[in-house]
Amino acid sequence: FDPRHYLGTHWFGFPKTGPHRLRFLLESVKDLRETLKKKGSTLVVRKGKPEDVICDLITQLGSVSAVAFHEEVKEILKW
């Protein structure tokens, strides 16, 4: 969970993630973790800036051959 998603936005000052969306995200992550656990796997959940958290996880795991990610689009389309 990136703490920046719970602050006001640059453009309008509204939170990127309000209380209803946050509840949905938490319930979804909990459900995913339980589903994976039943299948003998697990889910790693961390709070922090992804660029820091991913680096720490790679260091902890030691043998990582690939990392995939996406970047949020930050520009608003102007018509």
PDB file of N, CA and C in Angstrom:
ATOM      1  N   PHE A   1       0.841  -1.166   0.000  1.00  0.00           N
ATOM      2  CA  PHE A   1       0.000   0.000   0.000  1.00  0.00           C
ATOM      3  C   PHE A   1       0.893   1.237   0.000  1.00  0.00           C
ATOM      4  N   ASP A   2       0.757   2.031  -1.024  1.00  0.00           N
ATOM      5  CA  ASP A   2       1.544   3.258  -1.189  1.00  0.00           C
ATOM      6  C   ASP A   2       0.848   4.382  -0.416  1.00  0.00           C
ATOM      7  N   PRO A   3       1.505   4.954   0.609  1.00  0.00           N
ATOM      8  CA  PRO A   3       0.867   6.002   1.417  1.00  0.00           C
ATOM      9  C   PRO A   3       0.434   7.214   0.589  1.00  0.00           C
ATOM     10  N   ARG A   4       1.054   7.413  -0.559  1.00  0.00           N
ATOM     11  CA  ARG A   4       0.696   8.568  -1.396  1.00  0.00           C
ATOM     12  C   ARG A   4      -0.713   8.438  -1.969  1.00  0.00           C
ATOM     13  N   HIS A   5      -1.280   7.233  -1.959  1.00  0.00           N
ATOM     14  CA  HIS A   5      -2.628   7.033  -2.480  1.00  0.00           C
ATOM     15  C   HIS A   5      -3.706   7.480  -1.487  1.00  0.00           C
ATOM     16  N   TYR A   6      -3.299   7.869  -0.304  1.00  0.00           N
ATOM     17  CA  TYR A   6      -4.254   8.257   0.722  1.00  0.00           C
ATOM     18  C   TYR A   6      -4.148   9.736   1.067  1.00  0.00           C
ATOM     19  N   LEU A   7      -3.400  10.467   0.245  1.00  0.00           N
ATOM     20  CA  LEU A   7      -3.261  11.913   0.404  1.00  0.00           C
ATOM     21  C   LEU A   7      -4.119  12.608  -0.638  1.00  0.00           C
ATOM     22  N   GLY A   8      -4.254  13.915  -0.523  1.00  0.00           N
ATOM     23  CA  GLY A   8      -5.007  14.670  -1.510  1.00  0.00           C
ATOM     24  C   GLY A   8      -4.310  14.663  -2.861  1.00  0.00           C
ATOM     25  N   THR A   9      -5.087  14.760  -3.927  1.00  0.00           N
ATOM     26  CA  THR A   9      -4.508  14.778  -5.269  1.00  0.00           C
ATOM     27  C   THR A   9      -3.962  16.156  -5.581  1.00  0.00           C
ATOM     28  N   HIS A  10      -3.087  16.187  -6.551  1.00  0.00           N
ATOM     29  CA  HIS A  10      -2.477  17.444  -6.977  1.00  0.00           C
ATOM     30  C   HIS A  10      -3.510  18.369  -7.607  1.00  0.00           C
ATOM     31  N   TRP A  11      -4.413  17.799  -8.376  1.00  0.00           N
ATOM     32  CA  TRP A  11      -5.335  18.619  -9.168  1.00  0.00           C
ATOM     33  C   TRP A  11      -6.536  19.122  -8.392  1.00  0.00           C
ATOM     34  N   PHE A  12      -7.145  18.293  -7.573  1.00  0.00           N
ATOM     35  CA  PHE A  12      -8.407  18.692  -6.951  1.00  0.00           C
ATOM     36  C   PHE A  12      -8.396  18.637  -5.432  1.00  0.00           C
ATOM     37  N   GLY A  13      -7.365  18.086  -4.825  1.00  0.00           N
ATOM     38  CA  GLY A  13      -7.271  18.023  -3.377  1.00  0.00           C
ATOM     39  C   GLY A  13      -8.070  16.905  -2.732  1.00  0.00           C
ATOM     40  N   PHE A  14      -8.796  16.101  -3.520  1.00  0.00           N
ATOM     41  CA  PHE A  14      -9.541  14.973  -2.974  1.00  0.00           C
ATOM     42  C   PHE A  14      -8.606  13.789  -2.777  1.00  0.00           C
ATOM     43  N   PRO A  15      -8.876  12.957  -1.782  1.00  0.00           N
ATOM     44  CA  PRO A  15      -8.028  11.769  -1.620  1.00  0.00           C
ATOM     45  C   PRO A  15      -8.181  10.840  -2.818  1.00  0.00           C
ATOM     46  N   LYS A  16      -7.062  10.234  -3.219  1.00  0.00           N
ATOM     47  CA  LYS A  16      -7.117   9.259  -4.313  1.00  0.00           C
ATOM     48  C   LYS A  16      -7.916   8.045  -3.892  1.00  0.00           C
ATOM     49  N   THR A  17      -7.825   7.710  -2.612  1.00  0.00           N
ATOM     50  CA  THR A  17      -8.522   6.543  -2.077  1.00  0.00           C
ATOM     51  C   THR A  17      -9.355   6.986  -0.883  1.00  0.00           C
ATOM     52  N   GLY A  18     -10.668   7.002  -1.064  1.00  0.00           N
ATOM     53  CA  GLY A  18     -11.566   7.358   0.022  1.00  0.00           C
ATOM     54  C   GLY A  18     -11.868   6.155   0.900  1.00  0.00           C
ATOM     55  N   PRO A  19     -12.677   6.337   1.929  1.00  0.00           N
ATOM     56  CA  PRO A  19     -12.942   5.252   2.881  1.00  0.00           C
ATOM     57  C   PRO A  19     -13.617   4.032   2.270  1.00  0.00           C
ATOM     58  N   HIS A  20     -14.516   4.224   1.316  1.00  0.00           N
ATOM     59  CA  HIS A  20     -15.209   3.081   0.702  1.00  0.00           C
ATOM     60  C   HIS A  20     -14.258   2.280  -0.179  1.00  0.00           C
ATOM     61  N   ARG A  21     -13.442   2.987  -0.953  1.00  0.00           N
ATOM     62  CA  ARG A  21     -12.477   2.295  -1.806  1.00  0.00           C
ATOM     63  C   ARG A  21     -11.436   1.568  -0.950  1.00  0.00           C
ATOM     64  N   LEU A  22     -10.997   2.208   0.127  1.00  0.00           N
ATOM     65  CA  LEU A  22     -10.028   1.572   1.018  1.00  0.00           C
ATOM     66  C   LEU A  22     -10.596   0.294   1.614  1.00  0.00           C
ATOM     67  N   ARG A  23     -11.846   0.326   2.067  1.00  0.00           N
ATOM     68  CA  ARG A  23     -12.473  -0.876   2.627  1.00  0.00           C
ATOM     69  C   ARG A  23     -12.518  -1.982   1.574  1.00  0.00           C
ATOM     70  N   PHE A  24     -12.902  -1.625   0.348  1.00  0.00           N
ATOM     71  CA  PHE A  24     -12.940  -2.605  -0.739  1.00  0.00           C
ATOM     72  C   PHE A  24     -11.555  -3.198  -0.986  1.00  0.00           C
ATOM     73  N   LEU A  25     -10.525  -2.358  -1.032  1.00  0.00           N
ATOM     74  CA  LEU A  25      -9.160  -2.849  -1.252  1.00  0.00           C
ATOM     75  C   LEU A  25      -8.716  -3.799  -0.141  1.00  0.00           C
ATOM     76  N   LEU A  26      -8.979  -3.418   1.109  1.00  0.00           N
ATOM     77  CA  LEU A  26      -8.578  -4.263   2.237  1.00  0.00           C
ATOM     78  C   LEU A  26      -9.304  -5.603   2.216  1.00  0.00           C
ATOM     79  N   GLU A  27     -10.602  -5.573   1.919  1.00  0.00           N
ATOM     80  CA  GLU A  27     -11.362  -6.823   1.838  1.00  0.00           C
ATOM     81  C   GLU A  27     -10.861  -7.690   0.682  1.00  0.00           C
ATOM     82  N   SER A  28     -10.526  -7.065  -0.438  1.00  0.00           N
ATOM     83  CA  SER A  28     -10.034  -7.813  -1.601  1.00  0.00           C
ATOM     84  C   SER A  28      -8.689  -8.468  -1.306  1.00  0.00           C
ATOM     85  N   VAL A  29      -7.799  -7.731  -0.660  1.00  0.00           N
ATOM     86  CA  VAL A  29      -6.477  -8.274  -0.318  1.00  0.00           C
ATOM     87  C   VAL A  29      -6.628  -9.414   0.685  1.00  0.00           C
ATOM     88  N   LYS A  30      -7.504  -9.239   1.657  1.00  0.00           N
ATOM     89  CA  LYS A  30      -7.747 -10.300   2.644  1.00  0.00           C
ATOM     90  C   LYS A  30      -8.265 -11.561   1.954  1.00  0.00           C
ATOM     91  N   ASP A  31      -9.220 -11.394   1.049  1.00  0.00           N
ATOM     92  CA  ASP A  31      -9.784 -12.531   0.324  1.00  0.00           C
ATOM     93  C   ASP A  31      -8.727 -13.211  -0.548  1.00  0.00           C
ATOM     94  N   LEU A  32      -7.926 -12.424  -1.235  1.00  0.00           N
ATOM     95  CA  LEU A  32      -6.858 -12.990  -2.065  1.00  0.00           C
ATOM     96  C   LEU A  32      -5.866 -13.773  -1.221  1.00  0.00           C
ATOM     97  N   ARG A  33      -5.484 -13.218  -0.071  1.00  0.00           N
ATOM     98  CA  ARG A  33      -4.542 -13.912   0.816  1.00  0.00           C
ATOM     99  C   ARG A  33      -5.116 -15.248   1.283  1.00  0.00           C
ATOM    100  N   GLU A  34      -6.407 -15.256   1.657  1.00  0.00           N
ATOM    101  CA  GLU A  34      -7.047 -16.491   2.117  1.00  0.00           C
ATOM    102  C   GLU A  34      -7.136 -17.521   0.987  1.00  0.00           C
ATOM    103  N   THR A  35      -7.454 -17.073  -0.213  1.00  0.00           N
ATOM    104  CA  THR A  35      -7.533 -17.972  -1.367  1.00  0.00           C
ATOM    105  C   THR A  35      -6.165 -18.580  -1.663  1.00  0.00           C
ATOM    106  N   LEU A  36      -5.135 -17.759  -1.651  1.00  0.00           N
ATOM    107  CA  LEU A  36      -3.777 -18.267  -1.904  1.00  0.00           C
ATOM    108  C   LEU A  36      -3.338 -19.235  -0.808  1.00  0.00           C
ATOM    109  N   LYS A  37      -3.684 -18.925   0.433  1.00  0.00           N
ATOM    110  CA  LYS A  37      -3.315 -19.797   1.552  1.00  0.00           C
ATOM    111  C   LYS A  37      -3.924 -21.189   1.383  1.00  0.00           C
ATOM    112  N   LYS A  38      -5.188 -21.247   0.922  1.00  0.00           N
ATOM    113  CA  LYS A  38      -5.837 -22.535   0.697  1.00  0.00           C
ATOM    114  C   LYS A  38      -5.136 -23.341  -0.393  1.00  0.00           C
ATOM    115  N   LYS A  39      -4.449 -22.649  -1.278  1.00  0.00           N
ATOM    116  CA  LYS A  39      -3.740 -23.311  -2.378  1.00  0.00           C
ATOM    117  C   LYS A  39      -2.267 -23.544  -2.050  1.00  0.00           C
ATOM    118  N   GLY A  40      -1.885 -23.265  -0.793  1.00  0.00           N
ATOM    119  CA  GLY A  40      -0.518 -23.518  -0.366  1.00  0.00           C
ATOM    120  C   GLY A  40       0.459 -22.403  -0.694  1.00  0.00           C
ATOM    121  N   SER A  41      -0.053 -21.224  -0.973  1.00  0.00           N
ATOM    122  CA  SER A  41       0.814 -20.089  -1.302  1.00  0.00           C
ATOM    123  C   SER A  41       0.591 -18.980  -0.276  1.00  0.00           C
ATOM    124  N   THR A  42       1.125 -17.817  -0.556  1.00  0.00           N
ATOM    125  CA  THR A  42       0.958 -16.693   0.358  1.00  0.00           C
ATOM    126  C   THR A  42       0.952 -15.388  -0.429  1.00  0.00           C
ATOM    127  N   LEU A  43       0.679 -14.313   0.255  1.00  0.00           N
ATOM    128  CA  LEU A  43       0.668 -12.992  -0.350  1.00  0.00           C
ATOM    129  C   LEU A  43       1.481 -12.059   0.528  1.00  0.00           C
ATOM    130  N   VAL A  44       2.429 -11.385  -0.068  1.00  0.00           N
ATOM    131  CA  VAL A  44       3.246 -10.413   0.655  1.00  0.00           C
ATOM    132  C   VAL A  44       2.567  -9.056   0.530  1.00  0.00           C
ATOM    133  N   VAL A  45       2.270  -8.434   1.663  1.00  0.00           N
ATOM    134  CA  VAL A  45       1.639  -7.112   1.677  1.00  0.00           C
ATOM    135  C   VAL A  45       2.535  -6.181   2.474  1.00  0.00           C
ATOM    136  N   ARG A  46       2.848  -5.044   1.898  1.00  0.00           N
ATOM    137  CA  ARG A  46       3.698  -4.063   2.562  1.00  0.00           C
ATOM    138  C   ARG A  46       3.092  -2.678   2.421  1.00  0.00           C
ATOM    139  N   LYS A  47       3.478  -1.786   3.336  1.00  0.00           N
ATOM    140  CA  LYS A  47       3.085  -0.388   3.277  1.00  0.00           C
ATOM    141  C   LYS A  47       4.348   0.431   3.071  1.00  0.00           C
ATOM    142  N   GLY A  48       4.313   1.309   2.098  1.00  0.00           N
ATOM    143  CA  GLY A  48       5.459   2.171   1.838  1.00  0.00           C
ATOM    144  C   GLY A  48       5.527   2.528   0.370  1.00  0.00           C
ATOM    145  N   LYS A  49       6.486   3.351   0.034  1.00  0.00           N
ATOM    146  CA  LYS A  49       6.677   3.730  -1.357  1.00  0.00           C
ATOM    147  C   LYS A  49       7.167   2.503  -2.121  1.00  0.00           C
ATOM    148  N   PRO A  50       6.504   2.144  -3.213  1.00  0.00           N
ATOM    149  CA  PRO A  50       6.869   0.938  -3.957  1.00  0.00           C
ATOM    150  C   PRO A  50       8.350   0.888  -4.342  1.00  0.00           C
ATOM    151  N   GLU A  51       8.915   2.021  -4.722  1.00  0.00           N
ATOM    152  CA  GLU A  51      10.326   2.030  -5.117  1.00  0.00           C
ATOM    153  C   GLU A  51      11.251   1.638  -3.966  1.00  0.00           C
ATOM    154  N   ASP A  52      10.817   1.869  -2.728  1.00  0.00           N
ATOM    155  CA  ASP A  52      11.600   1.458  -1.561  1.00  0.00           C
ATOM    156  C   ASP A  52      11.267   0.029  -1.145  1.00  0.00           C
ATOM    157  N   VAL A  53       9.981  -0.290  -1.092  1.00  0.00           N
ATOM    158  CA  VAL A  53       9.528  -1.604  -0.637  1.00  0.00           C
ATOM    159  C   VAL A  53      10.039  -2.711  -1.556  1.00  0.00           C
ATOM    160  N   ILE A  54       9.957  -2.508  -2.871  1.00  0.00           N
ATOM    161  CA  ILE A  54      10.403  -3.533  -3.818  1.00  0.00           C
ATOM    162  C   ILE A  54      11.899  -3.772  -3.685  1.00  0.00           C
ATOM    163  N   CYS A  55      12.654  -2.706  -3.525  1.00  0.00           N
ATOM    164  CA  CYS A  55      14.104  -2.842  -3.341  1.00  0.00           C
ATOM    165  C   CYS A  55      14.404  -3.655  -2.076  1.00  0.00           C
ATOM    166  N   ASP A  56      13.698  -3.363  -0.988  1.00  0.00           N
ATOM    167  CA  ASP A  56      13.888  -4.113   0.268  1.00  0.00           C
ATOM    168  C   ASP A  56      13.515  -5.581   0.102  1.00  0.00           C
ATOM    169  N   LEU A  57      12.404  -5.858  -0.597  1.00  0.00           N
ATOM    170  CA  LEU A  57      11.986  -7.246  -0.810  1.00  0.00           C
ATOM    171  C   LEU A  57      13.014  -8.024  -1.631  1.00  0.00           C
ATOM    172  N   ILE A  58      13.547  -7.398  -2.663  1.00  0.00           N
ATOM    173  CA  ILE A  58      14.567  -8.054  -3.487  1.00  0.00           C
ATOM    174  C   ILE A  58      15.782  -8.392  -2.639  1.00  0.00           C
ATOM    175  N   THR A  59      16.176  -7.467  -1.787  1.00  0.00           N
ATOM    176  CA  THR A  59      17.318  -7.702  -0.900  1.00  0.00           C
ATOM    177  C   THR A  59      17.027  -8.858   0.058  1.00  0.00           C
ATOM    178  N   GLN A  60      15.818  -8.891   0.627  1.00  0.00           N
ATOM    179  CA  GLN A  60      15.433  -9.947   1.566  1.00  0.00           C
ATOM    180  C   GLN A  60      15.371 -11.313   0.890  1.00  0.00           C
ATOM    181  N   LEU A  61      14.816 -11.353  -0.320  1.00  0.00           N
ATOM    182  CA  LEU A  61      14.636 -12.626  -1.013  1.00  0.00           C
ATOM    183  C   LEU A  61      15.942 -13.157  -1.594  1.00  0.00           C
ATOM    184  N   GLY A  62      16.801 -12.260  -2.014  1.00  0.00           N
ATOM    185  CA  GLY A  62      18.108 -12.681  -2.507  1.00  0.00           C
ATOM    186  C   GLY A  62      18.155 -13.098  -3.954  1.00  0.00           C
ATOM    187  N   SER A  63      17.387 -14.066  -4.364  1.00  0.00           N
ATOM    188  CA  SER A  63      17.496 -14.581  -5.734  1.00  0.00           C
ATOM    189  C   SER A  63      16.251 -14.222  -6.541  1.00  0.00           C
ATOM    190  N   VAL A  64      16.222 -13.013  -7.051  1.00  0.00           N
ATOM    191  CA  VAL A  64      15.100 -12.538  -7.863  1.00  0.00           C
ATOM    192  C   VAL A  64      15.584 -12.408  -9.294  1.00  0.00           C
ATOM    193  N   SER A  65      14.890 -13.062 -10.227  1.00  0.00           N
ATOM    194  CA  SER A  65      15.326 -13.026 -11.621  1.00  0.00           C
ATOM    195  C   SER A  65      14.580 -11.987 -12.452  1.00  0.00           C
ATOM    196  N   ALA A  66      13.392 -11.541 -11.986  1.00  0.00           N
ATOM    197  CA  ALA A  66      12.631 -10.549 -12.747  1.00  0.00           C
ATOM    198  C   ALA A  66      11.670  -9.802 -11.831  1.00  0.00           C
ATOM    199  N   VAL A  67      11.391  -8.576 -12.195  1.00  0.00           N
ATOM    200  CA  VAL A  67      10.411  -7.753 -11.482  1.00  0.00           C
ATOM    201  C   VAL A  67       9.542  -7.090 -12.541  1.00  0.00           C
ATOM    202  N   ALA A  68       8.225  -7.199 -12.394  1.00  0.00           N
ATOM    203  CA  ALA A  68       7.287  -6.561 -13.331  1.00  0.00           C
ATOM    204  C   ALA A  68       6.466  -5.528 -12.562  1.00  0.00           C
ATOM    205  N   PHE A  69       6.197  -4.409 -13.201  1.00  0.00           N
ATOM    206  CA  PHE A  69       5.416  -3.365 -12.563  1.00  0.00           C
ATOM    207  C   PHE A  69       4.764  -2.486 -13.615  1.00  0.00           C
ATOM    208  N   HIS A  70       3.878  -1.620 -13.173  1.00  0.00           N
ATOM    209  CA  HIS A  70       3.299  -0.618 -14.065  1.00  0.00           C
ATOM    210  C   HIS A  70       3.394   0.737 -13.374  1.00  0.00           C
ATOM    211  N   GLU A  71       3.379   1.777 -14.150  1.00  0.00           N
ATOM    212  CA  GLU A  71       3.452   3.125 -13.607  1.00  0.00           C
ATOM    213  C   GLU A  71       2.121   3.838 -13.858  1.00  0.00           C
ATOM    214  N   GLU A  72       1.666   4.559 -12.865  1.00  0.00           N
ATOM    215  CA  GLU A  72       0.414   5.290 -12.973  1.00  0.00           C
ATOM    216  C   GLU A  72       0.553   6.448 -13.955  1.00  0.00           C
ATOM    217  N   VAL A  73      -0.457   6.636 -14.779  1.00  0.00           N
ATOM    218  CA  VAL A  73      -0.478   7.771 -15.684  1.00  0.00           C
ATOM    219  C   VAL A  73      -0.762   9.025 -14.858  1.00  0.00           C
ATOM    220  N   LYS A  74       0.059  10.059 -15.028  1.00  0.00           N
ATOM    221  CA  LYS A  74      -0.071  11.232 -14.175  1.00  0.00           C
ATOM    222  C   LYS A  74      -0.539  12.478 -14.919  1.00  0.00           C
ATOM    223  N   GLU A  75      -0.779  12.375 -16.181  1.00  0.00           N
ATOM    224  CA  GLU A  75      -1.238  13.541 -16.938  1.00  0.00           C
ATOM    225  C   GLU A  75      -2.724  13.438 -17.200  1.00  0.00           C
ATOM    226  N   ILE A  76      -3.372  14.561 -17.181  1.00  0.00           N
ATOM    227  CA  ILE A  76      -4.789  14.625 -17.520  1.00  0.00           C
ATOM    228  C   ILE A  76      -4.900  14.972 -19.006  1.00  0.00           C
ATOM    229  N   LEU A  77      -5.723  14.245 -19.708  1.00  0.00           N
ATOM    230  CA  LEU A  77      -5.927  14.539 -21.119  1.00  0.00           C
ATOM    231  C   LEU A  77      -6.667  15.855 -21.275  1.00  0.00           C
ATOM    232  N   LYS A  78      -6.200  16.661 -22.192  1.00  0.00           N
ATOM    233  CA  LYS A  78      -6.844  17.950 -22.445  1.00  0.00           C
ATOM    234  C   LYS A  78      -7.482  17.895 -23.819  1.00  0.00           C
ATOM    235  N   TRP A  79      -8.742  18.182 -23.881  1.00  0.00           N
ATOM    236  CA  TRP A  79      -9.477  18.120 -25.134  1.00  0.00           C
ATOM    237  C   TRP A  79      -9.435  19.422 -25.846  1.00  0.00           C
TER     238      TRP A  79
END
